PDB file of C-alpha atoms in Angstrom:
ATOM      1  CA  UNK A   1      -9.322   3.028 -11.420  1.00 89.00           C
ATOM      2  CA  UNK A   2     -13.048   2.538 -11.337  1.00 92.00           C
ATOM      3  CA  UNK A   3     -14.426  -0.277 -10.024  1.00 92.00           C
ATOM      4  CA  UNK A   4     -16.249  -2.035 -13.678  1.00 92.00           C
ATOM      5  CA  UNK A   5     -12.082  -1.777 -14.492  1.00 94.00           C
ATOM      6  CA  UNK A   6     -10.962  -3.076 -11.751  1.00 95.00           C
ATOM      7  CA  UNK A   7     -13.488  -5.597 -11.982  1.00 96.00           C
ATOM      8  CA  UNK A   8     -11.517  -7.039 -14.852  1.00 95.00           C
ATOM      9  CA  UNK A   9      -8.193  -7.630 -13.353  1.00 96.00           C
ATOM     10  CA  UNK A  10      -9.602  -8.865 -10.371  1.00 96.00           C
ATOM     11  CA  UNK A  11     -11.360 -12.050 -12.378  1.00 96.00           C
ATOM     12  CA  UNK A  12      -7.871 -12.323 -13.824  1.00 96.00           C
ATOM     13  CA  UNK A  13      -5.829 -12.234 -10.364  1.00 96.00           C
ATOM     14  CA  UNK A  14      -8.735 -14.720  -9.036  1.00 96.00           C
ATOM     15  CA  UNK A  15      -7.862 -17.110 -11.779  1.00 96.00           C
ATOM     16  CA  UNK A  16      -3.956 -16.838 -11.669  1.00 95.00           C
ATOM     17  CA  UNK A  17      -3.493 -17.054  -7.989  1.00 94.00           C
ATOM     18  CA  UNK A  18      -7.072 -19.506  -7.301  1.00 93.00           C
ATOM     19  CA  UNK A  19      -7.367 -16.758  -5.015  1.00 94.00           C
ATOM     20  CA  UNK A  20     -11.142 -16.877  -3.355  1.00 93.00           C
ATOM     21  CA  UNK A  21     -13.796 -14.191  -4.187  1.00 95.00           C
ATOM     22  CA  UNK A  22     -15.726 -15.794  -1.149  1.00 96.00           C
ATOM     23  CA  UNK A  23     -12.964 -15.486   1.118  1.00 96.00           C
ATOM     24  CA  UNK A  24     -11.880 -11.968   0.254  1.00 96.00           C
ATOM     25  CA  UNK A  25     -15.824 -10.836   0.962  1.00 96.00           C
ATOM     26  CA  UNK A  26     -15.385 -12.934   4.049  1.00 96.00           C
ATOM     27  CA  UNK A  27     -12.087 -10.601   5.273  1.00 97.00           C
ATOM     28  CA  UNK A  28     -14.092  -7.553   4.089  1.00 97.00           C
ATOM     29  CA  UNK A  29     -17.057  -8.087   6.186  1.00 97.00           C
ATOM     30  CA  UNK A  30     -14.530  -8.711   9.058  1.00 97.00           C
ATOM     31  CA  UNK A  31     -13.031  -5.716   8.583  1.00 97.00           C
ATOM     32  CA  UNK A  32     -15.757  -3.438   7.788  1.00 98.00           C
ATOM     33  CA  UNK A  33     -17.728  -5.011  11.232  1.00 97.00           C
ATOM     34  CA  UNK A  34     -14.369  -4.145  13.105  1.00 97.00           C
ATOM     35  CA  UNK A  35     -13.931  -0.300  11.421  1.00 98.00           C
ATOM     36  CA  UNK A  36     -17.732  -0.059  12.181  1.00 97.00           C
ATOM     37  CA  UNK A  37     -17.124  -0.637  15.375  1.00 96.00           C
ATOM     38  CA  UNK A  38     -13.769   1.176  17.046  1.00 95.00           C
ATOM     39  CA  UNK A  39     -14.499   4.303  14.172  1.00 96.00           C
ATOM     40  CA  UNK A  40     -12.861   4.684  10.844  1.00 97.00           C
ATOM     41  CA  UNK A  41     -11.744   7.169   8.239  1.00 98.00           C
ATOM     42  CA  UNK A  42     -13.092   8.012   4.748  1.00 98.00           C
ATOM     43  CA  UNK A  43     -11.339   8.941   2.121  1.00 98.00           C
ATOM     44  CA  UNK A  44     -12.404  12.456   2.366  1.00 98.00           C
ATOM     45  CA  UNK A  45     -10.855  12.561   6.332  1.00 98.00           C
ATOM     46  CA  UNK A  46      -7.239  11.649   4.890  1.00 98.00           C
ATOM     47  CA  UNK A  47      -7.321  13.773   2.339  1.00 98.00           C
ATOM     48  CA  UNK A  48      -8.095  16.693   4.630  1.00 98.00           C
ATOM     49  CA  UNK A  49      -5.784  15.520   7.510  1.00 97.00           C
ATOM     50  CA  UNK A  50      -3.076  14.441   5.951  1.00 97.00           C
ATOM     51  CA  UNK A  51      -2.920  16.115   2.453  1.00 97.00           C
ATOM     52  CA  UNK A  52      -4.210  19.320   3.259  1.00 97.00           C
ATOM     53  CA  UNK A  53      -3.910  20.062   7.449  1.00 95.00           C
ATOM     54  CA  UNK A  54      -0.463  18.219   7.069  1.00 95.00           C
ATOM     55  CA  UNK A  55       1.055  18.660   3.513  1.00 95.00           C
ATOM     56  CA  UNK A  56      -0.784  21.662   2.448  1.00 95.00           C
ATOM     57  CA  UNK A  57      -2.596  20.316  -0.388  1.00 95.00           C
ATOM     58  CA  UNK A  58       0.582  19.408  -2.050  1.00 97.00           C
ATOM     59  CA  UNK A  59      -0.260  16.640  -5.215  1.00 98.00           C
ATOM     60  CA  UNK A  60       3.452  15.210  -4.999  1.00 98.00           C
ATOM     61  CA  UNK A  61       3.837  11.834  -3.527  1.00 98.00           C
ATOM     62  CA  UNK A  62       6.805   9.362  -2.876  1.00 98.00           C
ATOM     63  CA  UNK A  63       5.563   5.504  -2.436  1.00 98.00           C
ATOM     64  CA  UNK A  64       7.913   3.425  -0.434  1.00 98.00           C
ATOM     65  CA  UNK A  65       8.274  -0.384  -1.866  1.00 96.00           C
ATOM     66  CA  UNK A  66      10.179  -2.792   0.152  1.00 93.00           C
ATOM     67  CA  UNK A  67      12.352  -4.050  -3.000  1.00 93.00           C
ATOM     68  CA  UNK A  68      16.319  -4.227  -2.534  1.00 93.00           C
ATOM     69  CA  UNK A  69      16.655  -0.920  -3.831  1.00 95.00           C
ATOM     70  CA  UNK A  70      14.867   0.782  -0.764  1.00 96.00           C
ATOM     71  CA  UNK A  71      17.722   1.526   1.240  1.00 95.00           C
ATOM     72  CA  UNK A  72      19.762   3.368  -1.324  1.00 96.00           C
ATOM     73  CA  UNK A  73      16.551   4.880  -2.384  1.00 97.00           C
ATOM     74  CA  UNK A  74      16.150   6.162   1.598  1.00 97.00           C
ATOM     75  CA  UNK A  75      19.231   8.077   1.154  1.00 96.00           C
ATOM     76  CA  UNK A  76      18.584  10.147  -2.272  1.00 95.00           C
ATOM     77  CA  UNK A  77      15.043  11.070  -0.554  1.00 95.00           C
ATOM     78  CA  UNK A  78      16.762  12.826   2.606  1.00 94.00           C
ATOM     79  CA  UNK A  79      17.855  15.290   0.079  1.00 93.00           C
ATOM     80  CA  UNK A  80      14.315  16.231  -0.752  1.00 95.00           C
ATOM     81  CA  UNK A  81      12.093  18.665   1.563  1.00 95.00           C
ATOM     82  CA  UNK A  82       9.985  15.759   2.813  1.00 95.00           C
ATOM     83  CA  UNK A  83       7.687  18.041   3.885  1.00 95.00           C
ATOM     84  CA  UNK A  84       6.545  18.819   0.487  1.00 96.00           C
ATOM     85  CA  UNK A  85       5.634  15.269  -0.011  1.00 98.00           C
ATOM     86  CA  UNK A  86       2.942  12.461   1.168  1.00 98.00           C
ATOM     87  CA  UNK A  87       4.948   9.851   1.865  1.00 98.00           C
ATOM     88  CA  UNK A  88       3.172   6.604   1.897  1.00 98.00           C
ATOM     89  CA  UNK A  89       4.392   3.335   2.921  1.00 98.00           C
ATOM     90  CA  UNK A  90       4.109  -0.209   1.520  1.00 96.00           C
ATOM     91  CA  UNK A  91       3.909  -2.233   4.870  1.00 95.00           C
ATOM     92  CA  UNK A  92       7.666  -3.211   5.384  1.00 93.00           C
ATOM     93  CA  UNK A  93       9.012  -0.571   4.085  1.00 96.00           C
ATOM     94  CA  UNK A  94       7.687   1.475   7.188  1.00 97.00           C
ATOM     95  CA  UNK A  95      10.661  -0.866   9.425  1.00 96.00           C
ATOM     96  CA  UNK A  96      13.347   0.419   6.698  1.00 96.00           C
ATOM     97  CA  UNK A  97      11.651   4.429   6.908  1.00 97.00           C
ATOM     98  CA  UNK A  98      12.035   3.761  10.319  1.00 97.00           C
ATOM     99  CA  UNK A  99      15.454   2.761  11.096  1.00 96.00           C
ATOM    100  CA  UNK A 100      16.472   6.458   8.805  1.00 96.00           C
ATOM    101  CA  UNK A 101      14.030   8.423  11.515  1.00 97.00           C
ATOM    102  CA  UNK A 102      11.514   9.029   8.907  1.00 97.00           C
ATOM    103  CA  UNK A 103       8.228   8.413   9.879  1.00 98.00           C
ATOM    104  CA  UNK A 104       5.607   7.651   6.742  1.00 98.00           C
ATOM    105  CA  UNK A 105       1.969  10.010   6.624  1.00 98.00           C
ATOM    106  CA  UNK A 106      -0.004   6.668   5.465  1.00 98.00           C
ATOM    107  CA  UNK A 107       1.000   3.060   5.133  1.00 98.00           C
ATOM    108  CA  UNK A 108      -0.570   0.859   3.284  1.00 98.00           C
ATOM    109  CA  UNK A 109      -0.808  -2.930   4.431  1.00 96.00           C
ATOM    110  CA  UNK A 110      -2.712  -5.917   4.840  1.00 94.00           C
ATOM    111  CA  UNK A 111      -0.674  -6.053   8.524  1.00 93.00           C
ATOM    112  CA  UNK A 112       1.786  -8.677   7.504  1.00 88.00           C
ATOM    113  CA  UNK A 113       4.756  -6.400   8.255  1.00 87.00           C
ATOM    114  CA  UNK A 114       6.415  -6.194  11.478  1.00 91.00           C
ATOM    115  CA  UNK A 115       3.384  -5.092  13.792  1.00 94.00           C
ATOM    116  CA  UNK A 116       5.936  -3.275  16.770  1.00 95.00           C
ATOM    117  CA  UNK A 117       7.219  -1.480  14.010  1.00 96.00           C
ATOM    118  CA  UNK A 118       3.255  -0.466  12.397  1.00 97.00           C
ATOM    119  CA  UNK A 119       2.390   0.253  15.641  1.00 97.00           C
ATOM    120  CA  UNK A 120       5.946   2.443  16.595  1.00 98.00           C
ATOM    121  CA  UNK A 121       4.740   4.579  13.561  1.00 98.00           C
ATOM    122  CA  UNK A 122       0.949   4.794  14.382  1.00 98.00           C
ATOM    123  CA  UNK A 123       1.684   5.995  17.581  1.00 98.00           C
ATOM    124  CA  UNK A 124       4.021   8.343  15.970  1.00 98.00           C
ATOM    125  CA  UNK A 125       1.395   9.957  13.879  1.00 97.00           C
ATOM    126  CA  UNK A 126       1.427   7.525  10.377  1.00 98.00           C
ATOM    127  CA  UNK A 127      -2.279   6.766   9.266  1.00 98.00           C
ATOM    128  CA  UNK A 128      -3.002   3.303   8.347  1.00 98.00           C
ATOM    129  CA  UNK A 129      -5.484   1.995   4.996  1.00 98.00           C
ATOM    130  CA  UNK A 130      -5.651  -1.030   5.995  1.00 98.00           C
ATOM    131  CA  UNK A 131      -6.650  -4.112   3.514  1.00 97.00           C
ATOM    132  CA  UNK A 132      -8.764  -7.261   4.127  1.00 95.00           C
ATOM    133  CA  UNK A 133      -8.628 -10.165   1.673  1.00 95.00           C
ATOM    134  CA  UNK A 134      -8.727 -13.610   2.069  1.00 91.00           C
ATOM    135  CA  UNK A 135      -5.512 -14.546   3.262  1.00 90.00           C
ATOM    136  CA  UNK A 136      -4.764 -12.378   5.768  1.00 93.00           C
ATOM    137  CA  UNK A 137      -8.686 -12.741   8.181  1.00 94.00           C
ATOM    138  CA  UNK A 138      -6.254 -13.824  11.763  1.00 95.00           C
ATOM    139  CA  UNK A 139      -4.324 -10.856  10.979  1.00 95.00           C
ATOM    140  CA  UNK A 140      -7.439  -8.384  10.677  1.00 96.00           C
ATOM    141  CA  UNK A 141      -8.927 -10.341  13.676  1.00 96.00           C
ATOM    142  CA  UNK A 142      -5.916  -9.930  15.894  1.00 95.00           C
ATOM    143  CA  UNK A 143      -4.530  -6.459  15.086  1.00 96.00           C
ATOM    144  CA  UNK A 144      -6.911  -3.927  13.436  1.00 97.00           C
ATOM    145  CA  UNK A 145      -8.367  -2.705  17.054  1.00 96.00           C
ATOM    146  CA  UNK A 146      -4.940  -1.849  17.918  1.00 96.00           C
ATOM    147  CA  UNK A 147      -4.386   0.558  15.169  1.00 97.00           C
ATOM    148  CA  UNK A 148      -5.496   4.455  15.118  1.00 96.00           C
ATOM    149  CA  UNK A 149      -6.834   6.965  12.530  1.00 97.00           C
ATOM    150  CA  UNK A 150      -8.032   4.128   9.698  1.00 98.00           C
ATOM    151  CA  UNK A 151      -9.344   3.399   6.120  1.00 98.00           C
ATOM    152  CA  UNK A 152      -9.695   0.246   5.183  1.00 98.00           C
ATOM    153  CA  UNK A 153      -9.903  -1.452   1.888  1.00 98.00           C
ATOM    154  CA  UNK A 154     -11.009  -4.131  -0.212  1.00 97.00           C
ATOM    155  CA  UNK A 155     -10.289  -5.972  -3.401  1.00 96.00           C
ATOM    156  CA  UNK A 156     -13.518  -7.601  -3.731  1.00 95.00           C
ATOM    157  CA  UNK A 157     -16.552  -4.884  -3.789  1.00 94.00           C
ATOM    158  CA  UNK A 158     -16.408  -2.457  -1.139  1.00 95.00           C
ATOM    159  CA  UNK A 159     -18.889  -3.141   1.824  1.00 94.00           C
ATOM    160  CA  UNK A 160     -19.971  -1.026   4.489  1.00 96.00           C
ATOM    161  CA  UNK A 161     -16.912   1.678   5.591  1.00 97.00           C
ATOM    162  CA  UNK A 162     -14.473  -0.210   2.935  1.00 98.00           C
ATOM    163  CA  UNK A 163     -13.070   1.015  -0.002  1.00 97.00           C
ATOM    164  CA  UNK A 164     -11.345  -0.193  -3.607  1.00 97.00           C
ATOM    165  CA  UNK A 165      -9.372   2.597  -5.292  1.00 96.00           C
ATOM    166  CA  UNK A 166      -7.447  -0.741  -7.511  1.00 96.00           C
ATOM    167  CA  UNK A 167      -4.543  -2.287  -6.821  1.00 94.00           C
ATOM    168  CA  UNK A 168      -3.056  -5.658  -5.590  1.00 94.00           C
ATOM    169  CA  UNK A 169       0.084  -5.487  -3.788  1.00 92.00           C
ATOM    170  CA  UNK A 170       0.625  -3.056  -1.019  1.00 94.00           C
ATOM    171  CA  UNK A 171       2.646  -1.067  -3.120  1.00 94.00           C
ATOM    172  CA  UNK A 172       0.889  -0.970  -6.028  1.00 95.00           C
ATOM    173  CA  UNK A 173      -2.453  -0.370  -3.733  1.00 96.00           C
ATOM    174  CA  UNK A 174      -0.101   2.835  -2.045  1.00 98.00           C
ATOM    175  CA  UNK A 175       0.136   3.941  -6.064  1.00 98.00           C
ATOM    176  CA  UNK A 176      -3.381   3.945  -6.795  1.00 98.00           C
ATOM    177  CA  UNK A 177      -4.302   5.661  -3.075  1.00 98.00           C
ATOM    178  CA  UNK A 178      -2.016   8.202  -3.964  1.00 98.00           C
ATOM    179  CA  UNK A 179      -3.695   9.226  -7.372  1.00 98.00           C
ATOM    180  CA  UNK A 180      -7.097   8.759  -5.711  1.00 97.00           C
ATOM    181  CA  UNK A 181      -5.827  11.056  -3.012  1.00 98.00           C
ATOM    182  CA  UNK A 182      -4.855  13.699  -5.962  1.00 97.00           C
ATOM    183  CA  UNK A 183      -1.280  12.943  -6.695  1.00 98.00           C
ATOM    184  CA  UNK A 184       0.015  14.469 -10.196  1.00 98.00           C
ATOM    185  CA  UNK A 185       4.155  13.620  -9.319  1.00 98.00           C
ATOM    186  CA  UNK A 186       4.372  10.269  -8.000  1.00 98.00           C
ATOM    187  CA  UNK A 187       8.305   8.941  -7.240  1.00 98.00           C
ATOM    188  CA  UNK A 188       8.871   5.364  -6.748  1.00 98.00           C
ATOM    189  CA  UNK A 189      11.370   4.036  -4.190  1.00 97.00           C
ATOM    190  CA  UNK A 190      12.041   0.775  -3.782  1.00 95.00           C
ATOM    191  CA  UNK A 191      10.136  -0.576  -6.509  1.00 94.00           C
ATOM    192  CA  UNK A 192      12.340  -2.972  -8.140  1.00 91.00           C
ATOM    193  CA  UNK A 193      10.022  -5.617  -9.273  1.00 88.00           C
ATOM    194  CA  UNK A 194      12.628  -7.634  -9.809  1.00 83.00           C
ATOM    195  CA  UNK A 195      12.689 -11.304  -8.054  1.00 85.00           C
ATOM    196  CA  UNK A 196      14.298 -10.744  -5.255  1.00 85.00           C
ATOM    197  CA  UNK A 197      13.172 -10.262  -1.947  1.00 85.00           C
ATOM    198  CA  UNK A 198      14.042  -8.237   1.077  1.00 86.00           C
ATOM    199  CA  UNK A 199      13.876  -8.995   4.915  1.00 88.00           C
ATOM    200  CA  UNK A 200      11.408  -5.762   4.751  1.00 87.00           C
ATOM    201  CA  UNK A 201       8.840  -7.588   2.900  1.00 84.00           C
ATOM    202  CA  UNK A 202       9.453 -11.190   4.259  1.00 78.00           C
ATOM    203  CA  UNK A 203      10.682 -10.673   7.780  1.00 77.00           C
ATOM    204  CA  UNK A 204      11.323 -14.857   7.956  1.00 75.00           C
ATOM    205  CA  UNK A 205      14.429 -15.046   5.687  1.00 77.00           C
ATOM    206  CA  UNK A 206      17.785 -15.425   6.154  1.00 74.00           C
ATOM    207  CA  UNK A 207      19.970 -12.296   5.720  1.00 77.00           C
ATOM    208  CA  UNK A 208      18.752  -9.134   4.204  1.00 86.00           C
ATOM    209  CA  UNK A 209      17.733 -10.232   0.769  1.00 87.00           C
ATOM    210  CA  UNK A 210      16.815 -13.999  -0.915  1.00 87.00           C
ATOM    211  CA  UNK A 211      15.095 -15.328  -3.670  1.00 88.00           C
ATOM    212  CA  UNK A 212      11.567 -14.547  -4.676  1.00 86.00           C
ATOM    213  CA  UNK A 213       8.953 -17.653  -4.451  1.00 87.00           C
ATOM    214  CA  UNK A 214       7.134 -18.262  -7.265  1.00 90.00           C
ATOM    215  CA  UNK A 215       3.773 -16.321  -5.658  1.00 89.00           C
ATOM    216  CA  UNK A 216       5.998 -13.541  -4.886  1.00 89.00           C
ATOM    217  CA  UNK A 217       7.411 -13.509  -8.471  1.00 92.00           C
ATOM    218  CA  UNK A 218       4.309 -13.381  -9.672  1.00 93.00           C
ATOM    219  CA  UNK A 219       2.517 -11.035  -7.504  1.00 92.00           C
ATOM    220  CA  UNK A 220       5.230  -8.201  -8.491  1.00 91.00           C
ATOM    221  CA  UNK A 221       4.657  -9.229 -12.673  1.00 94.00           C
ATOM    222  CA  UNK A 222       0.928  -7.943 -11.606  1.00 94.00           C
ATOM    223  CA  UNK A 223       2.279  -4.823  -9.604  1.00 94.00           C
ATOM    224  CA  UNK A 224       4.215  -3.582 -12.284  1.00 95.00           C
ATOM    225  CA  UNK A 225       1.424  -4.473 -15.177  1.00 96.00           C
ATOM    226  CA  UNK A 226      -0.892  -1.878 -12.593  1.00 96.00           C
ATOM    227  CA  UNK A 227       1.786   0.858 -12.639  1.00 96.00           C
ATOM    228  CA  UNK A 228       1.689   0.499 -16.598  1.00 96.00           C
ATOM    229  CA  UNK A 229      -1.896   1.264 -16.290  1.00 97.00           C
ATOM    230  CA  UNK A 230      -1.406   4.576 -14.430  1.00 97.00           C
ATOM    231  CA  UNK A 231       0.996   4.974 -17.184  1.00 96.00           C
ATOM    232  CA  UNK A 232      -0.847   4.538 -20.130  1.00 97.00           C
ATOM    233  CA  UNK A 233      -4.383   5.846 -18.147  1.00 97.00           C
ATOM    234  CA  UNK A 234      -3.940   8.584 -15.071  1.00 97.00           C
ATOM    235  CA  UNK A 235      -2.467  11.977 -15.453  1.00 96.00           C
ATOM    236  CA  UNK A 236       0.466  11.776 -13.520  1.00 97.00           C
ATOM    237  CA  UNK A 237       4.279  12.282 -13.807  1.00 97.00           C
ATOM    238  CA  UNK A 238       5.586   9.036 -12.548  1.00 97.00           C
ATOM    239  CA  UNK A 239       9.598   8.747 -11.749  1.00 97.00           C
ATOM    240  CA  UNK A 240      10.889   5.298 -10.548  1.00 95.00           C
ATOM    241  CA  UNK A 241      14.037   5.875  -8.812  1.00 96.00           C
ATOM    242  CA  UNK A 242      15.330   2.608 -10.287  1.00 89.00           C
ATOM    243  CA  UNK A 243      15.444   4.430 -13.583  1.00 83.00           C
ATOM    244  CA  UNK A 244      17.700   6.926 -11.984  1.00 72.00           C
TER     245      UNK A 244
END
């Protein structure tokens, strides 16, 4: 998604959430100062080390959500070759990846998962595209340094080392890296949209799965609105596991 598109739904987002344009170019100036600093990645660097040195230019993907579906959805991916696959990670979904021994090429967060586990799978070889917005500045401020081999994103306009490939939710933002990074057969797993939340996406609750807030509810309406865009707009196979 270019950026004039992308433009679009981001008035729209800023409007239905009162979200702050100020204080996502705030977080992105943060970020980008930090990246400039400690050394970053470009889109260009993942492609090559992960897709190509690691993958061998494969163009078939499988995004992790962290939706109560992601377990089961775990176990019908072990009978895949992973290896022909980028597997990226929504943020939580890297603890659930984790506790199955499988260890995600890229996750995608705005580092409100649980950080030992991020940082168990950086230092076991996952890259990270990390995003700043306006929310989540004490989390940039506190844990960016301690991550390796980084992009980082925006969903204002990029600054400096930051990019926007679209997207809003760190799954939905995993989607549109993927198809930015060349993907033509995208699976979804754990991508239930639904309104019900897991302990992988909000690590507070009580048991493994509660009830969506109304942010929350409405935040996945939006993610699966931008997966009907790559629908009706990107050349790519797209197979939700849900559906299977």
């Amino acid at each position: 998604m270019d950026i004039n598109e992308w433009e679009n739904w981001y008035k729209r987002i800023l409007d239905d959430f009162g979200f702050s344009r100020e204080g996502d170019e705030k977080t992105a100036d943060l970020l980008d100062e930090i990246l400039e600093k400690k050394g970053c990645l470009t889109i260009d660097d993942l492609y090559d080390e992960v897709v190509y040195a690691k993958k061998r230019g494969t163009d078939k993907f499988i995004i992790f959500g962290a939706g109560p579906s992601l377990k089961k959805h775990i176990e019908l991916i072990k009978n895949y070759n992973l290896n022909d696959y980028v597997l990226i990670a929504a943020d939580g979904a890297t603890t659930a990846l984790l506790e199955e021994d499988i260890v995600p090429d890229i996750i995608a967060t705005d580092v409100d998962g649980k950080i030992s586990d991020l940082l168990t799978a950086n230092a076991n070889g996952a890259y990270f595209v990390i995003h700043g917005h306006g929310n989540n500045e004490e989390n940039i401020e506190m844990w960016t340094d301690s991550f390796n081999k980084v992009l980082g994103t925006t969903q204002s306009i990029p600054v400096g080392n930051l990019y926007n490939f679209g997207g809003f939710t760190d799954g939905d933002r995993a989607m549109y890296l993927a198809i930015e990074l060349g993907a033509k057969d995208m699976i979804l797993a754990g991508m239930d949209f639904g309104t019900i939340v897991t302990k992988y996406s909000r690590p507070n609750i009580e048991g493994e799965t509660g009830p969506a807030d109304e942010i929350k509810t409405k935040k996945l309406i939006y993610a699966e609105l931008l997966l009907q865009w790559i629908l009706d707009n990107v050349d790519v196979n797209v197979v939700n596991l849900m559906d299977s």
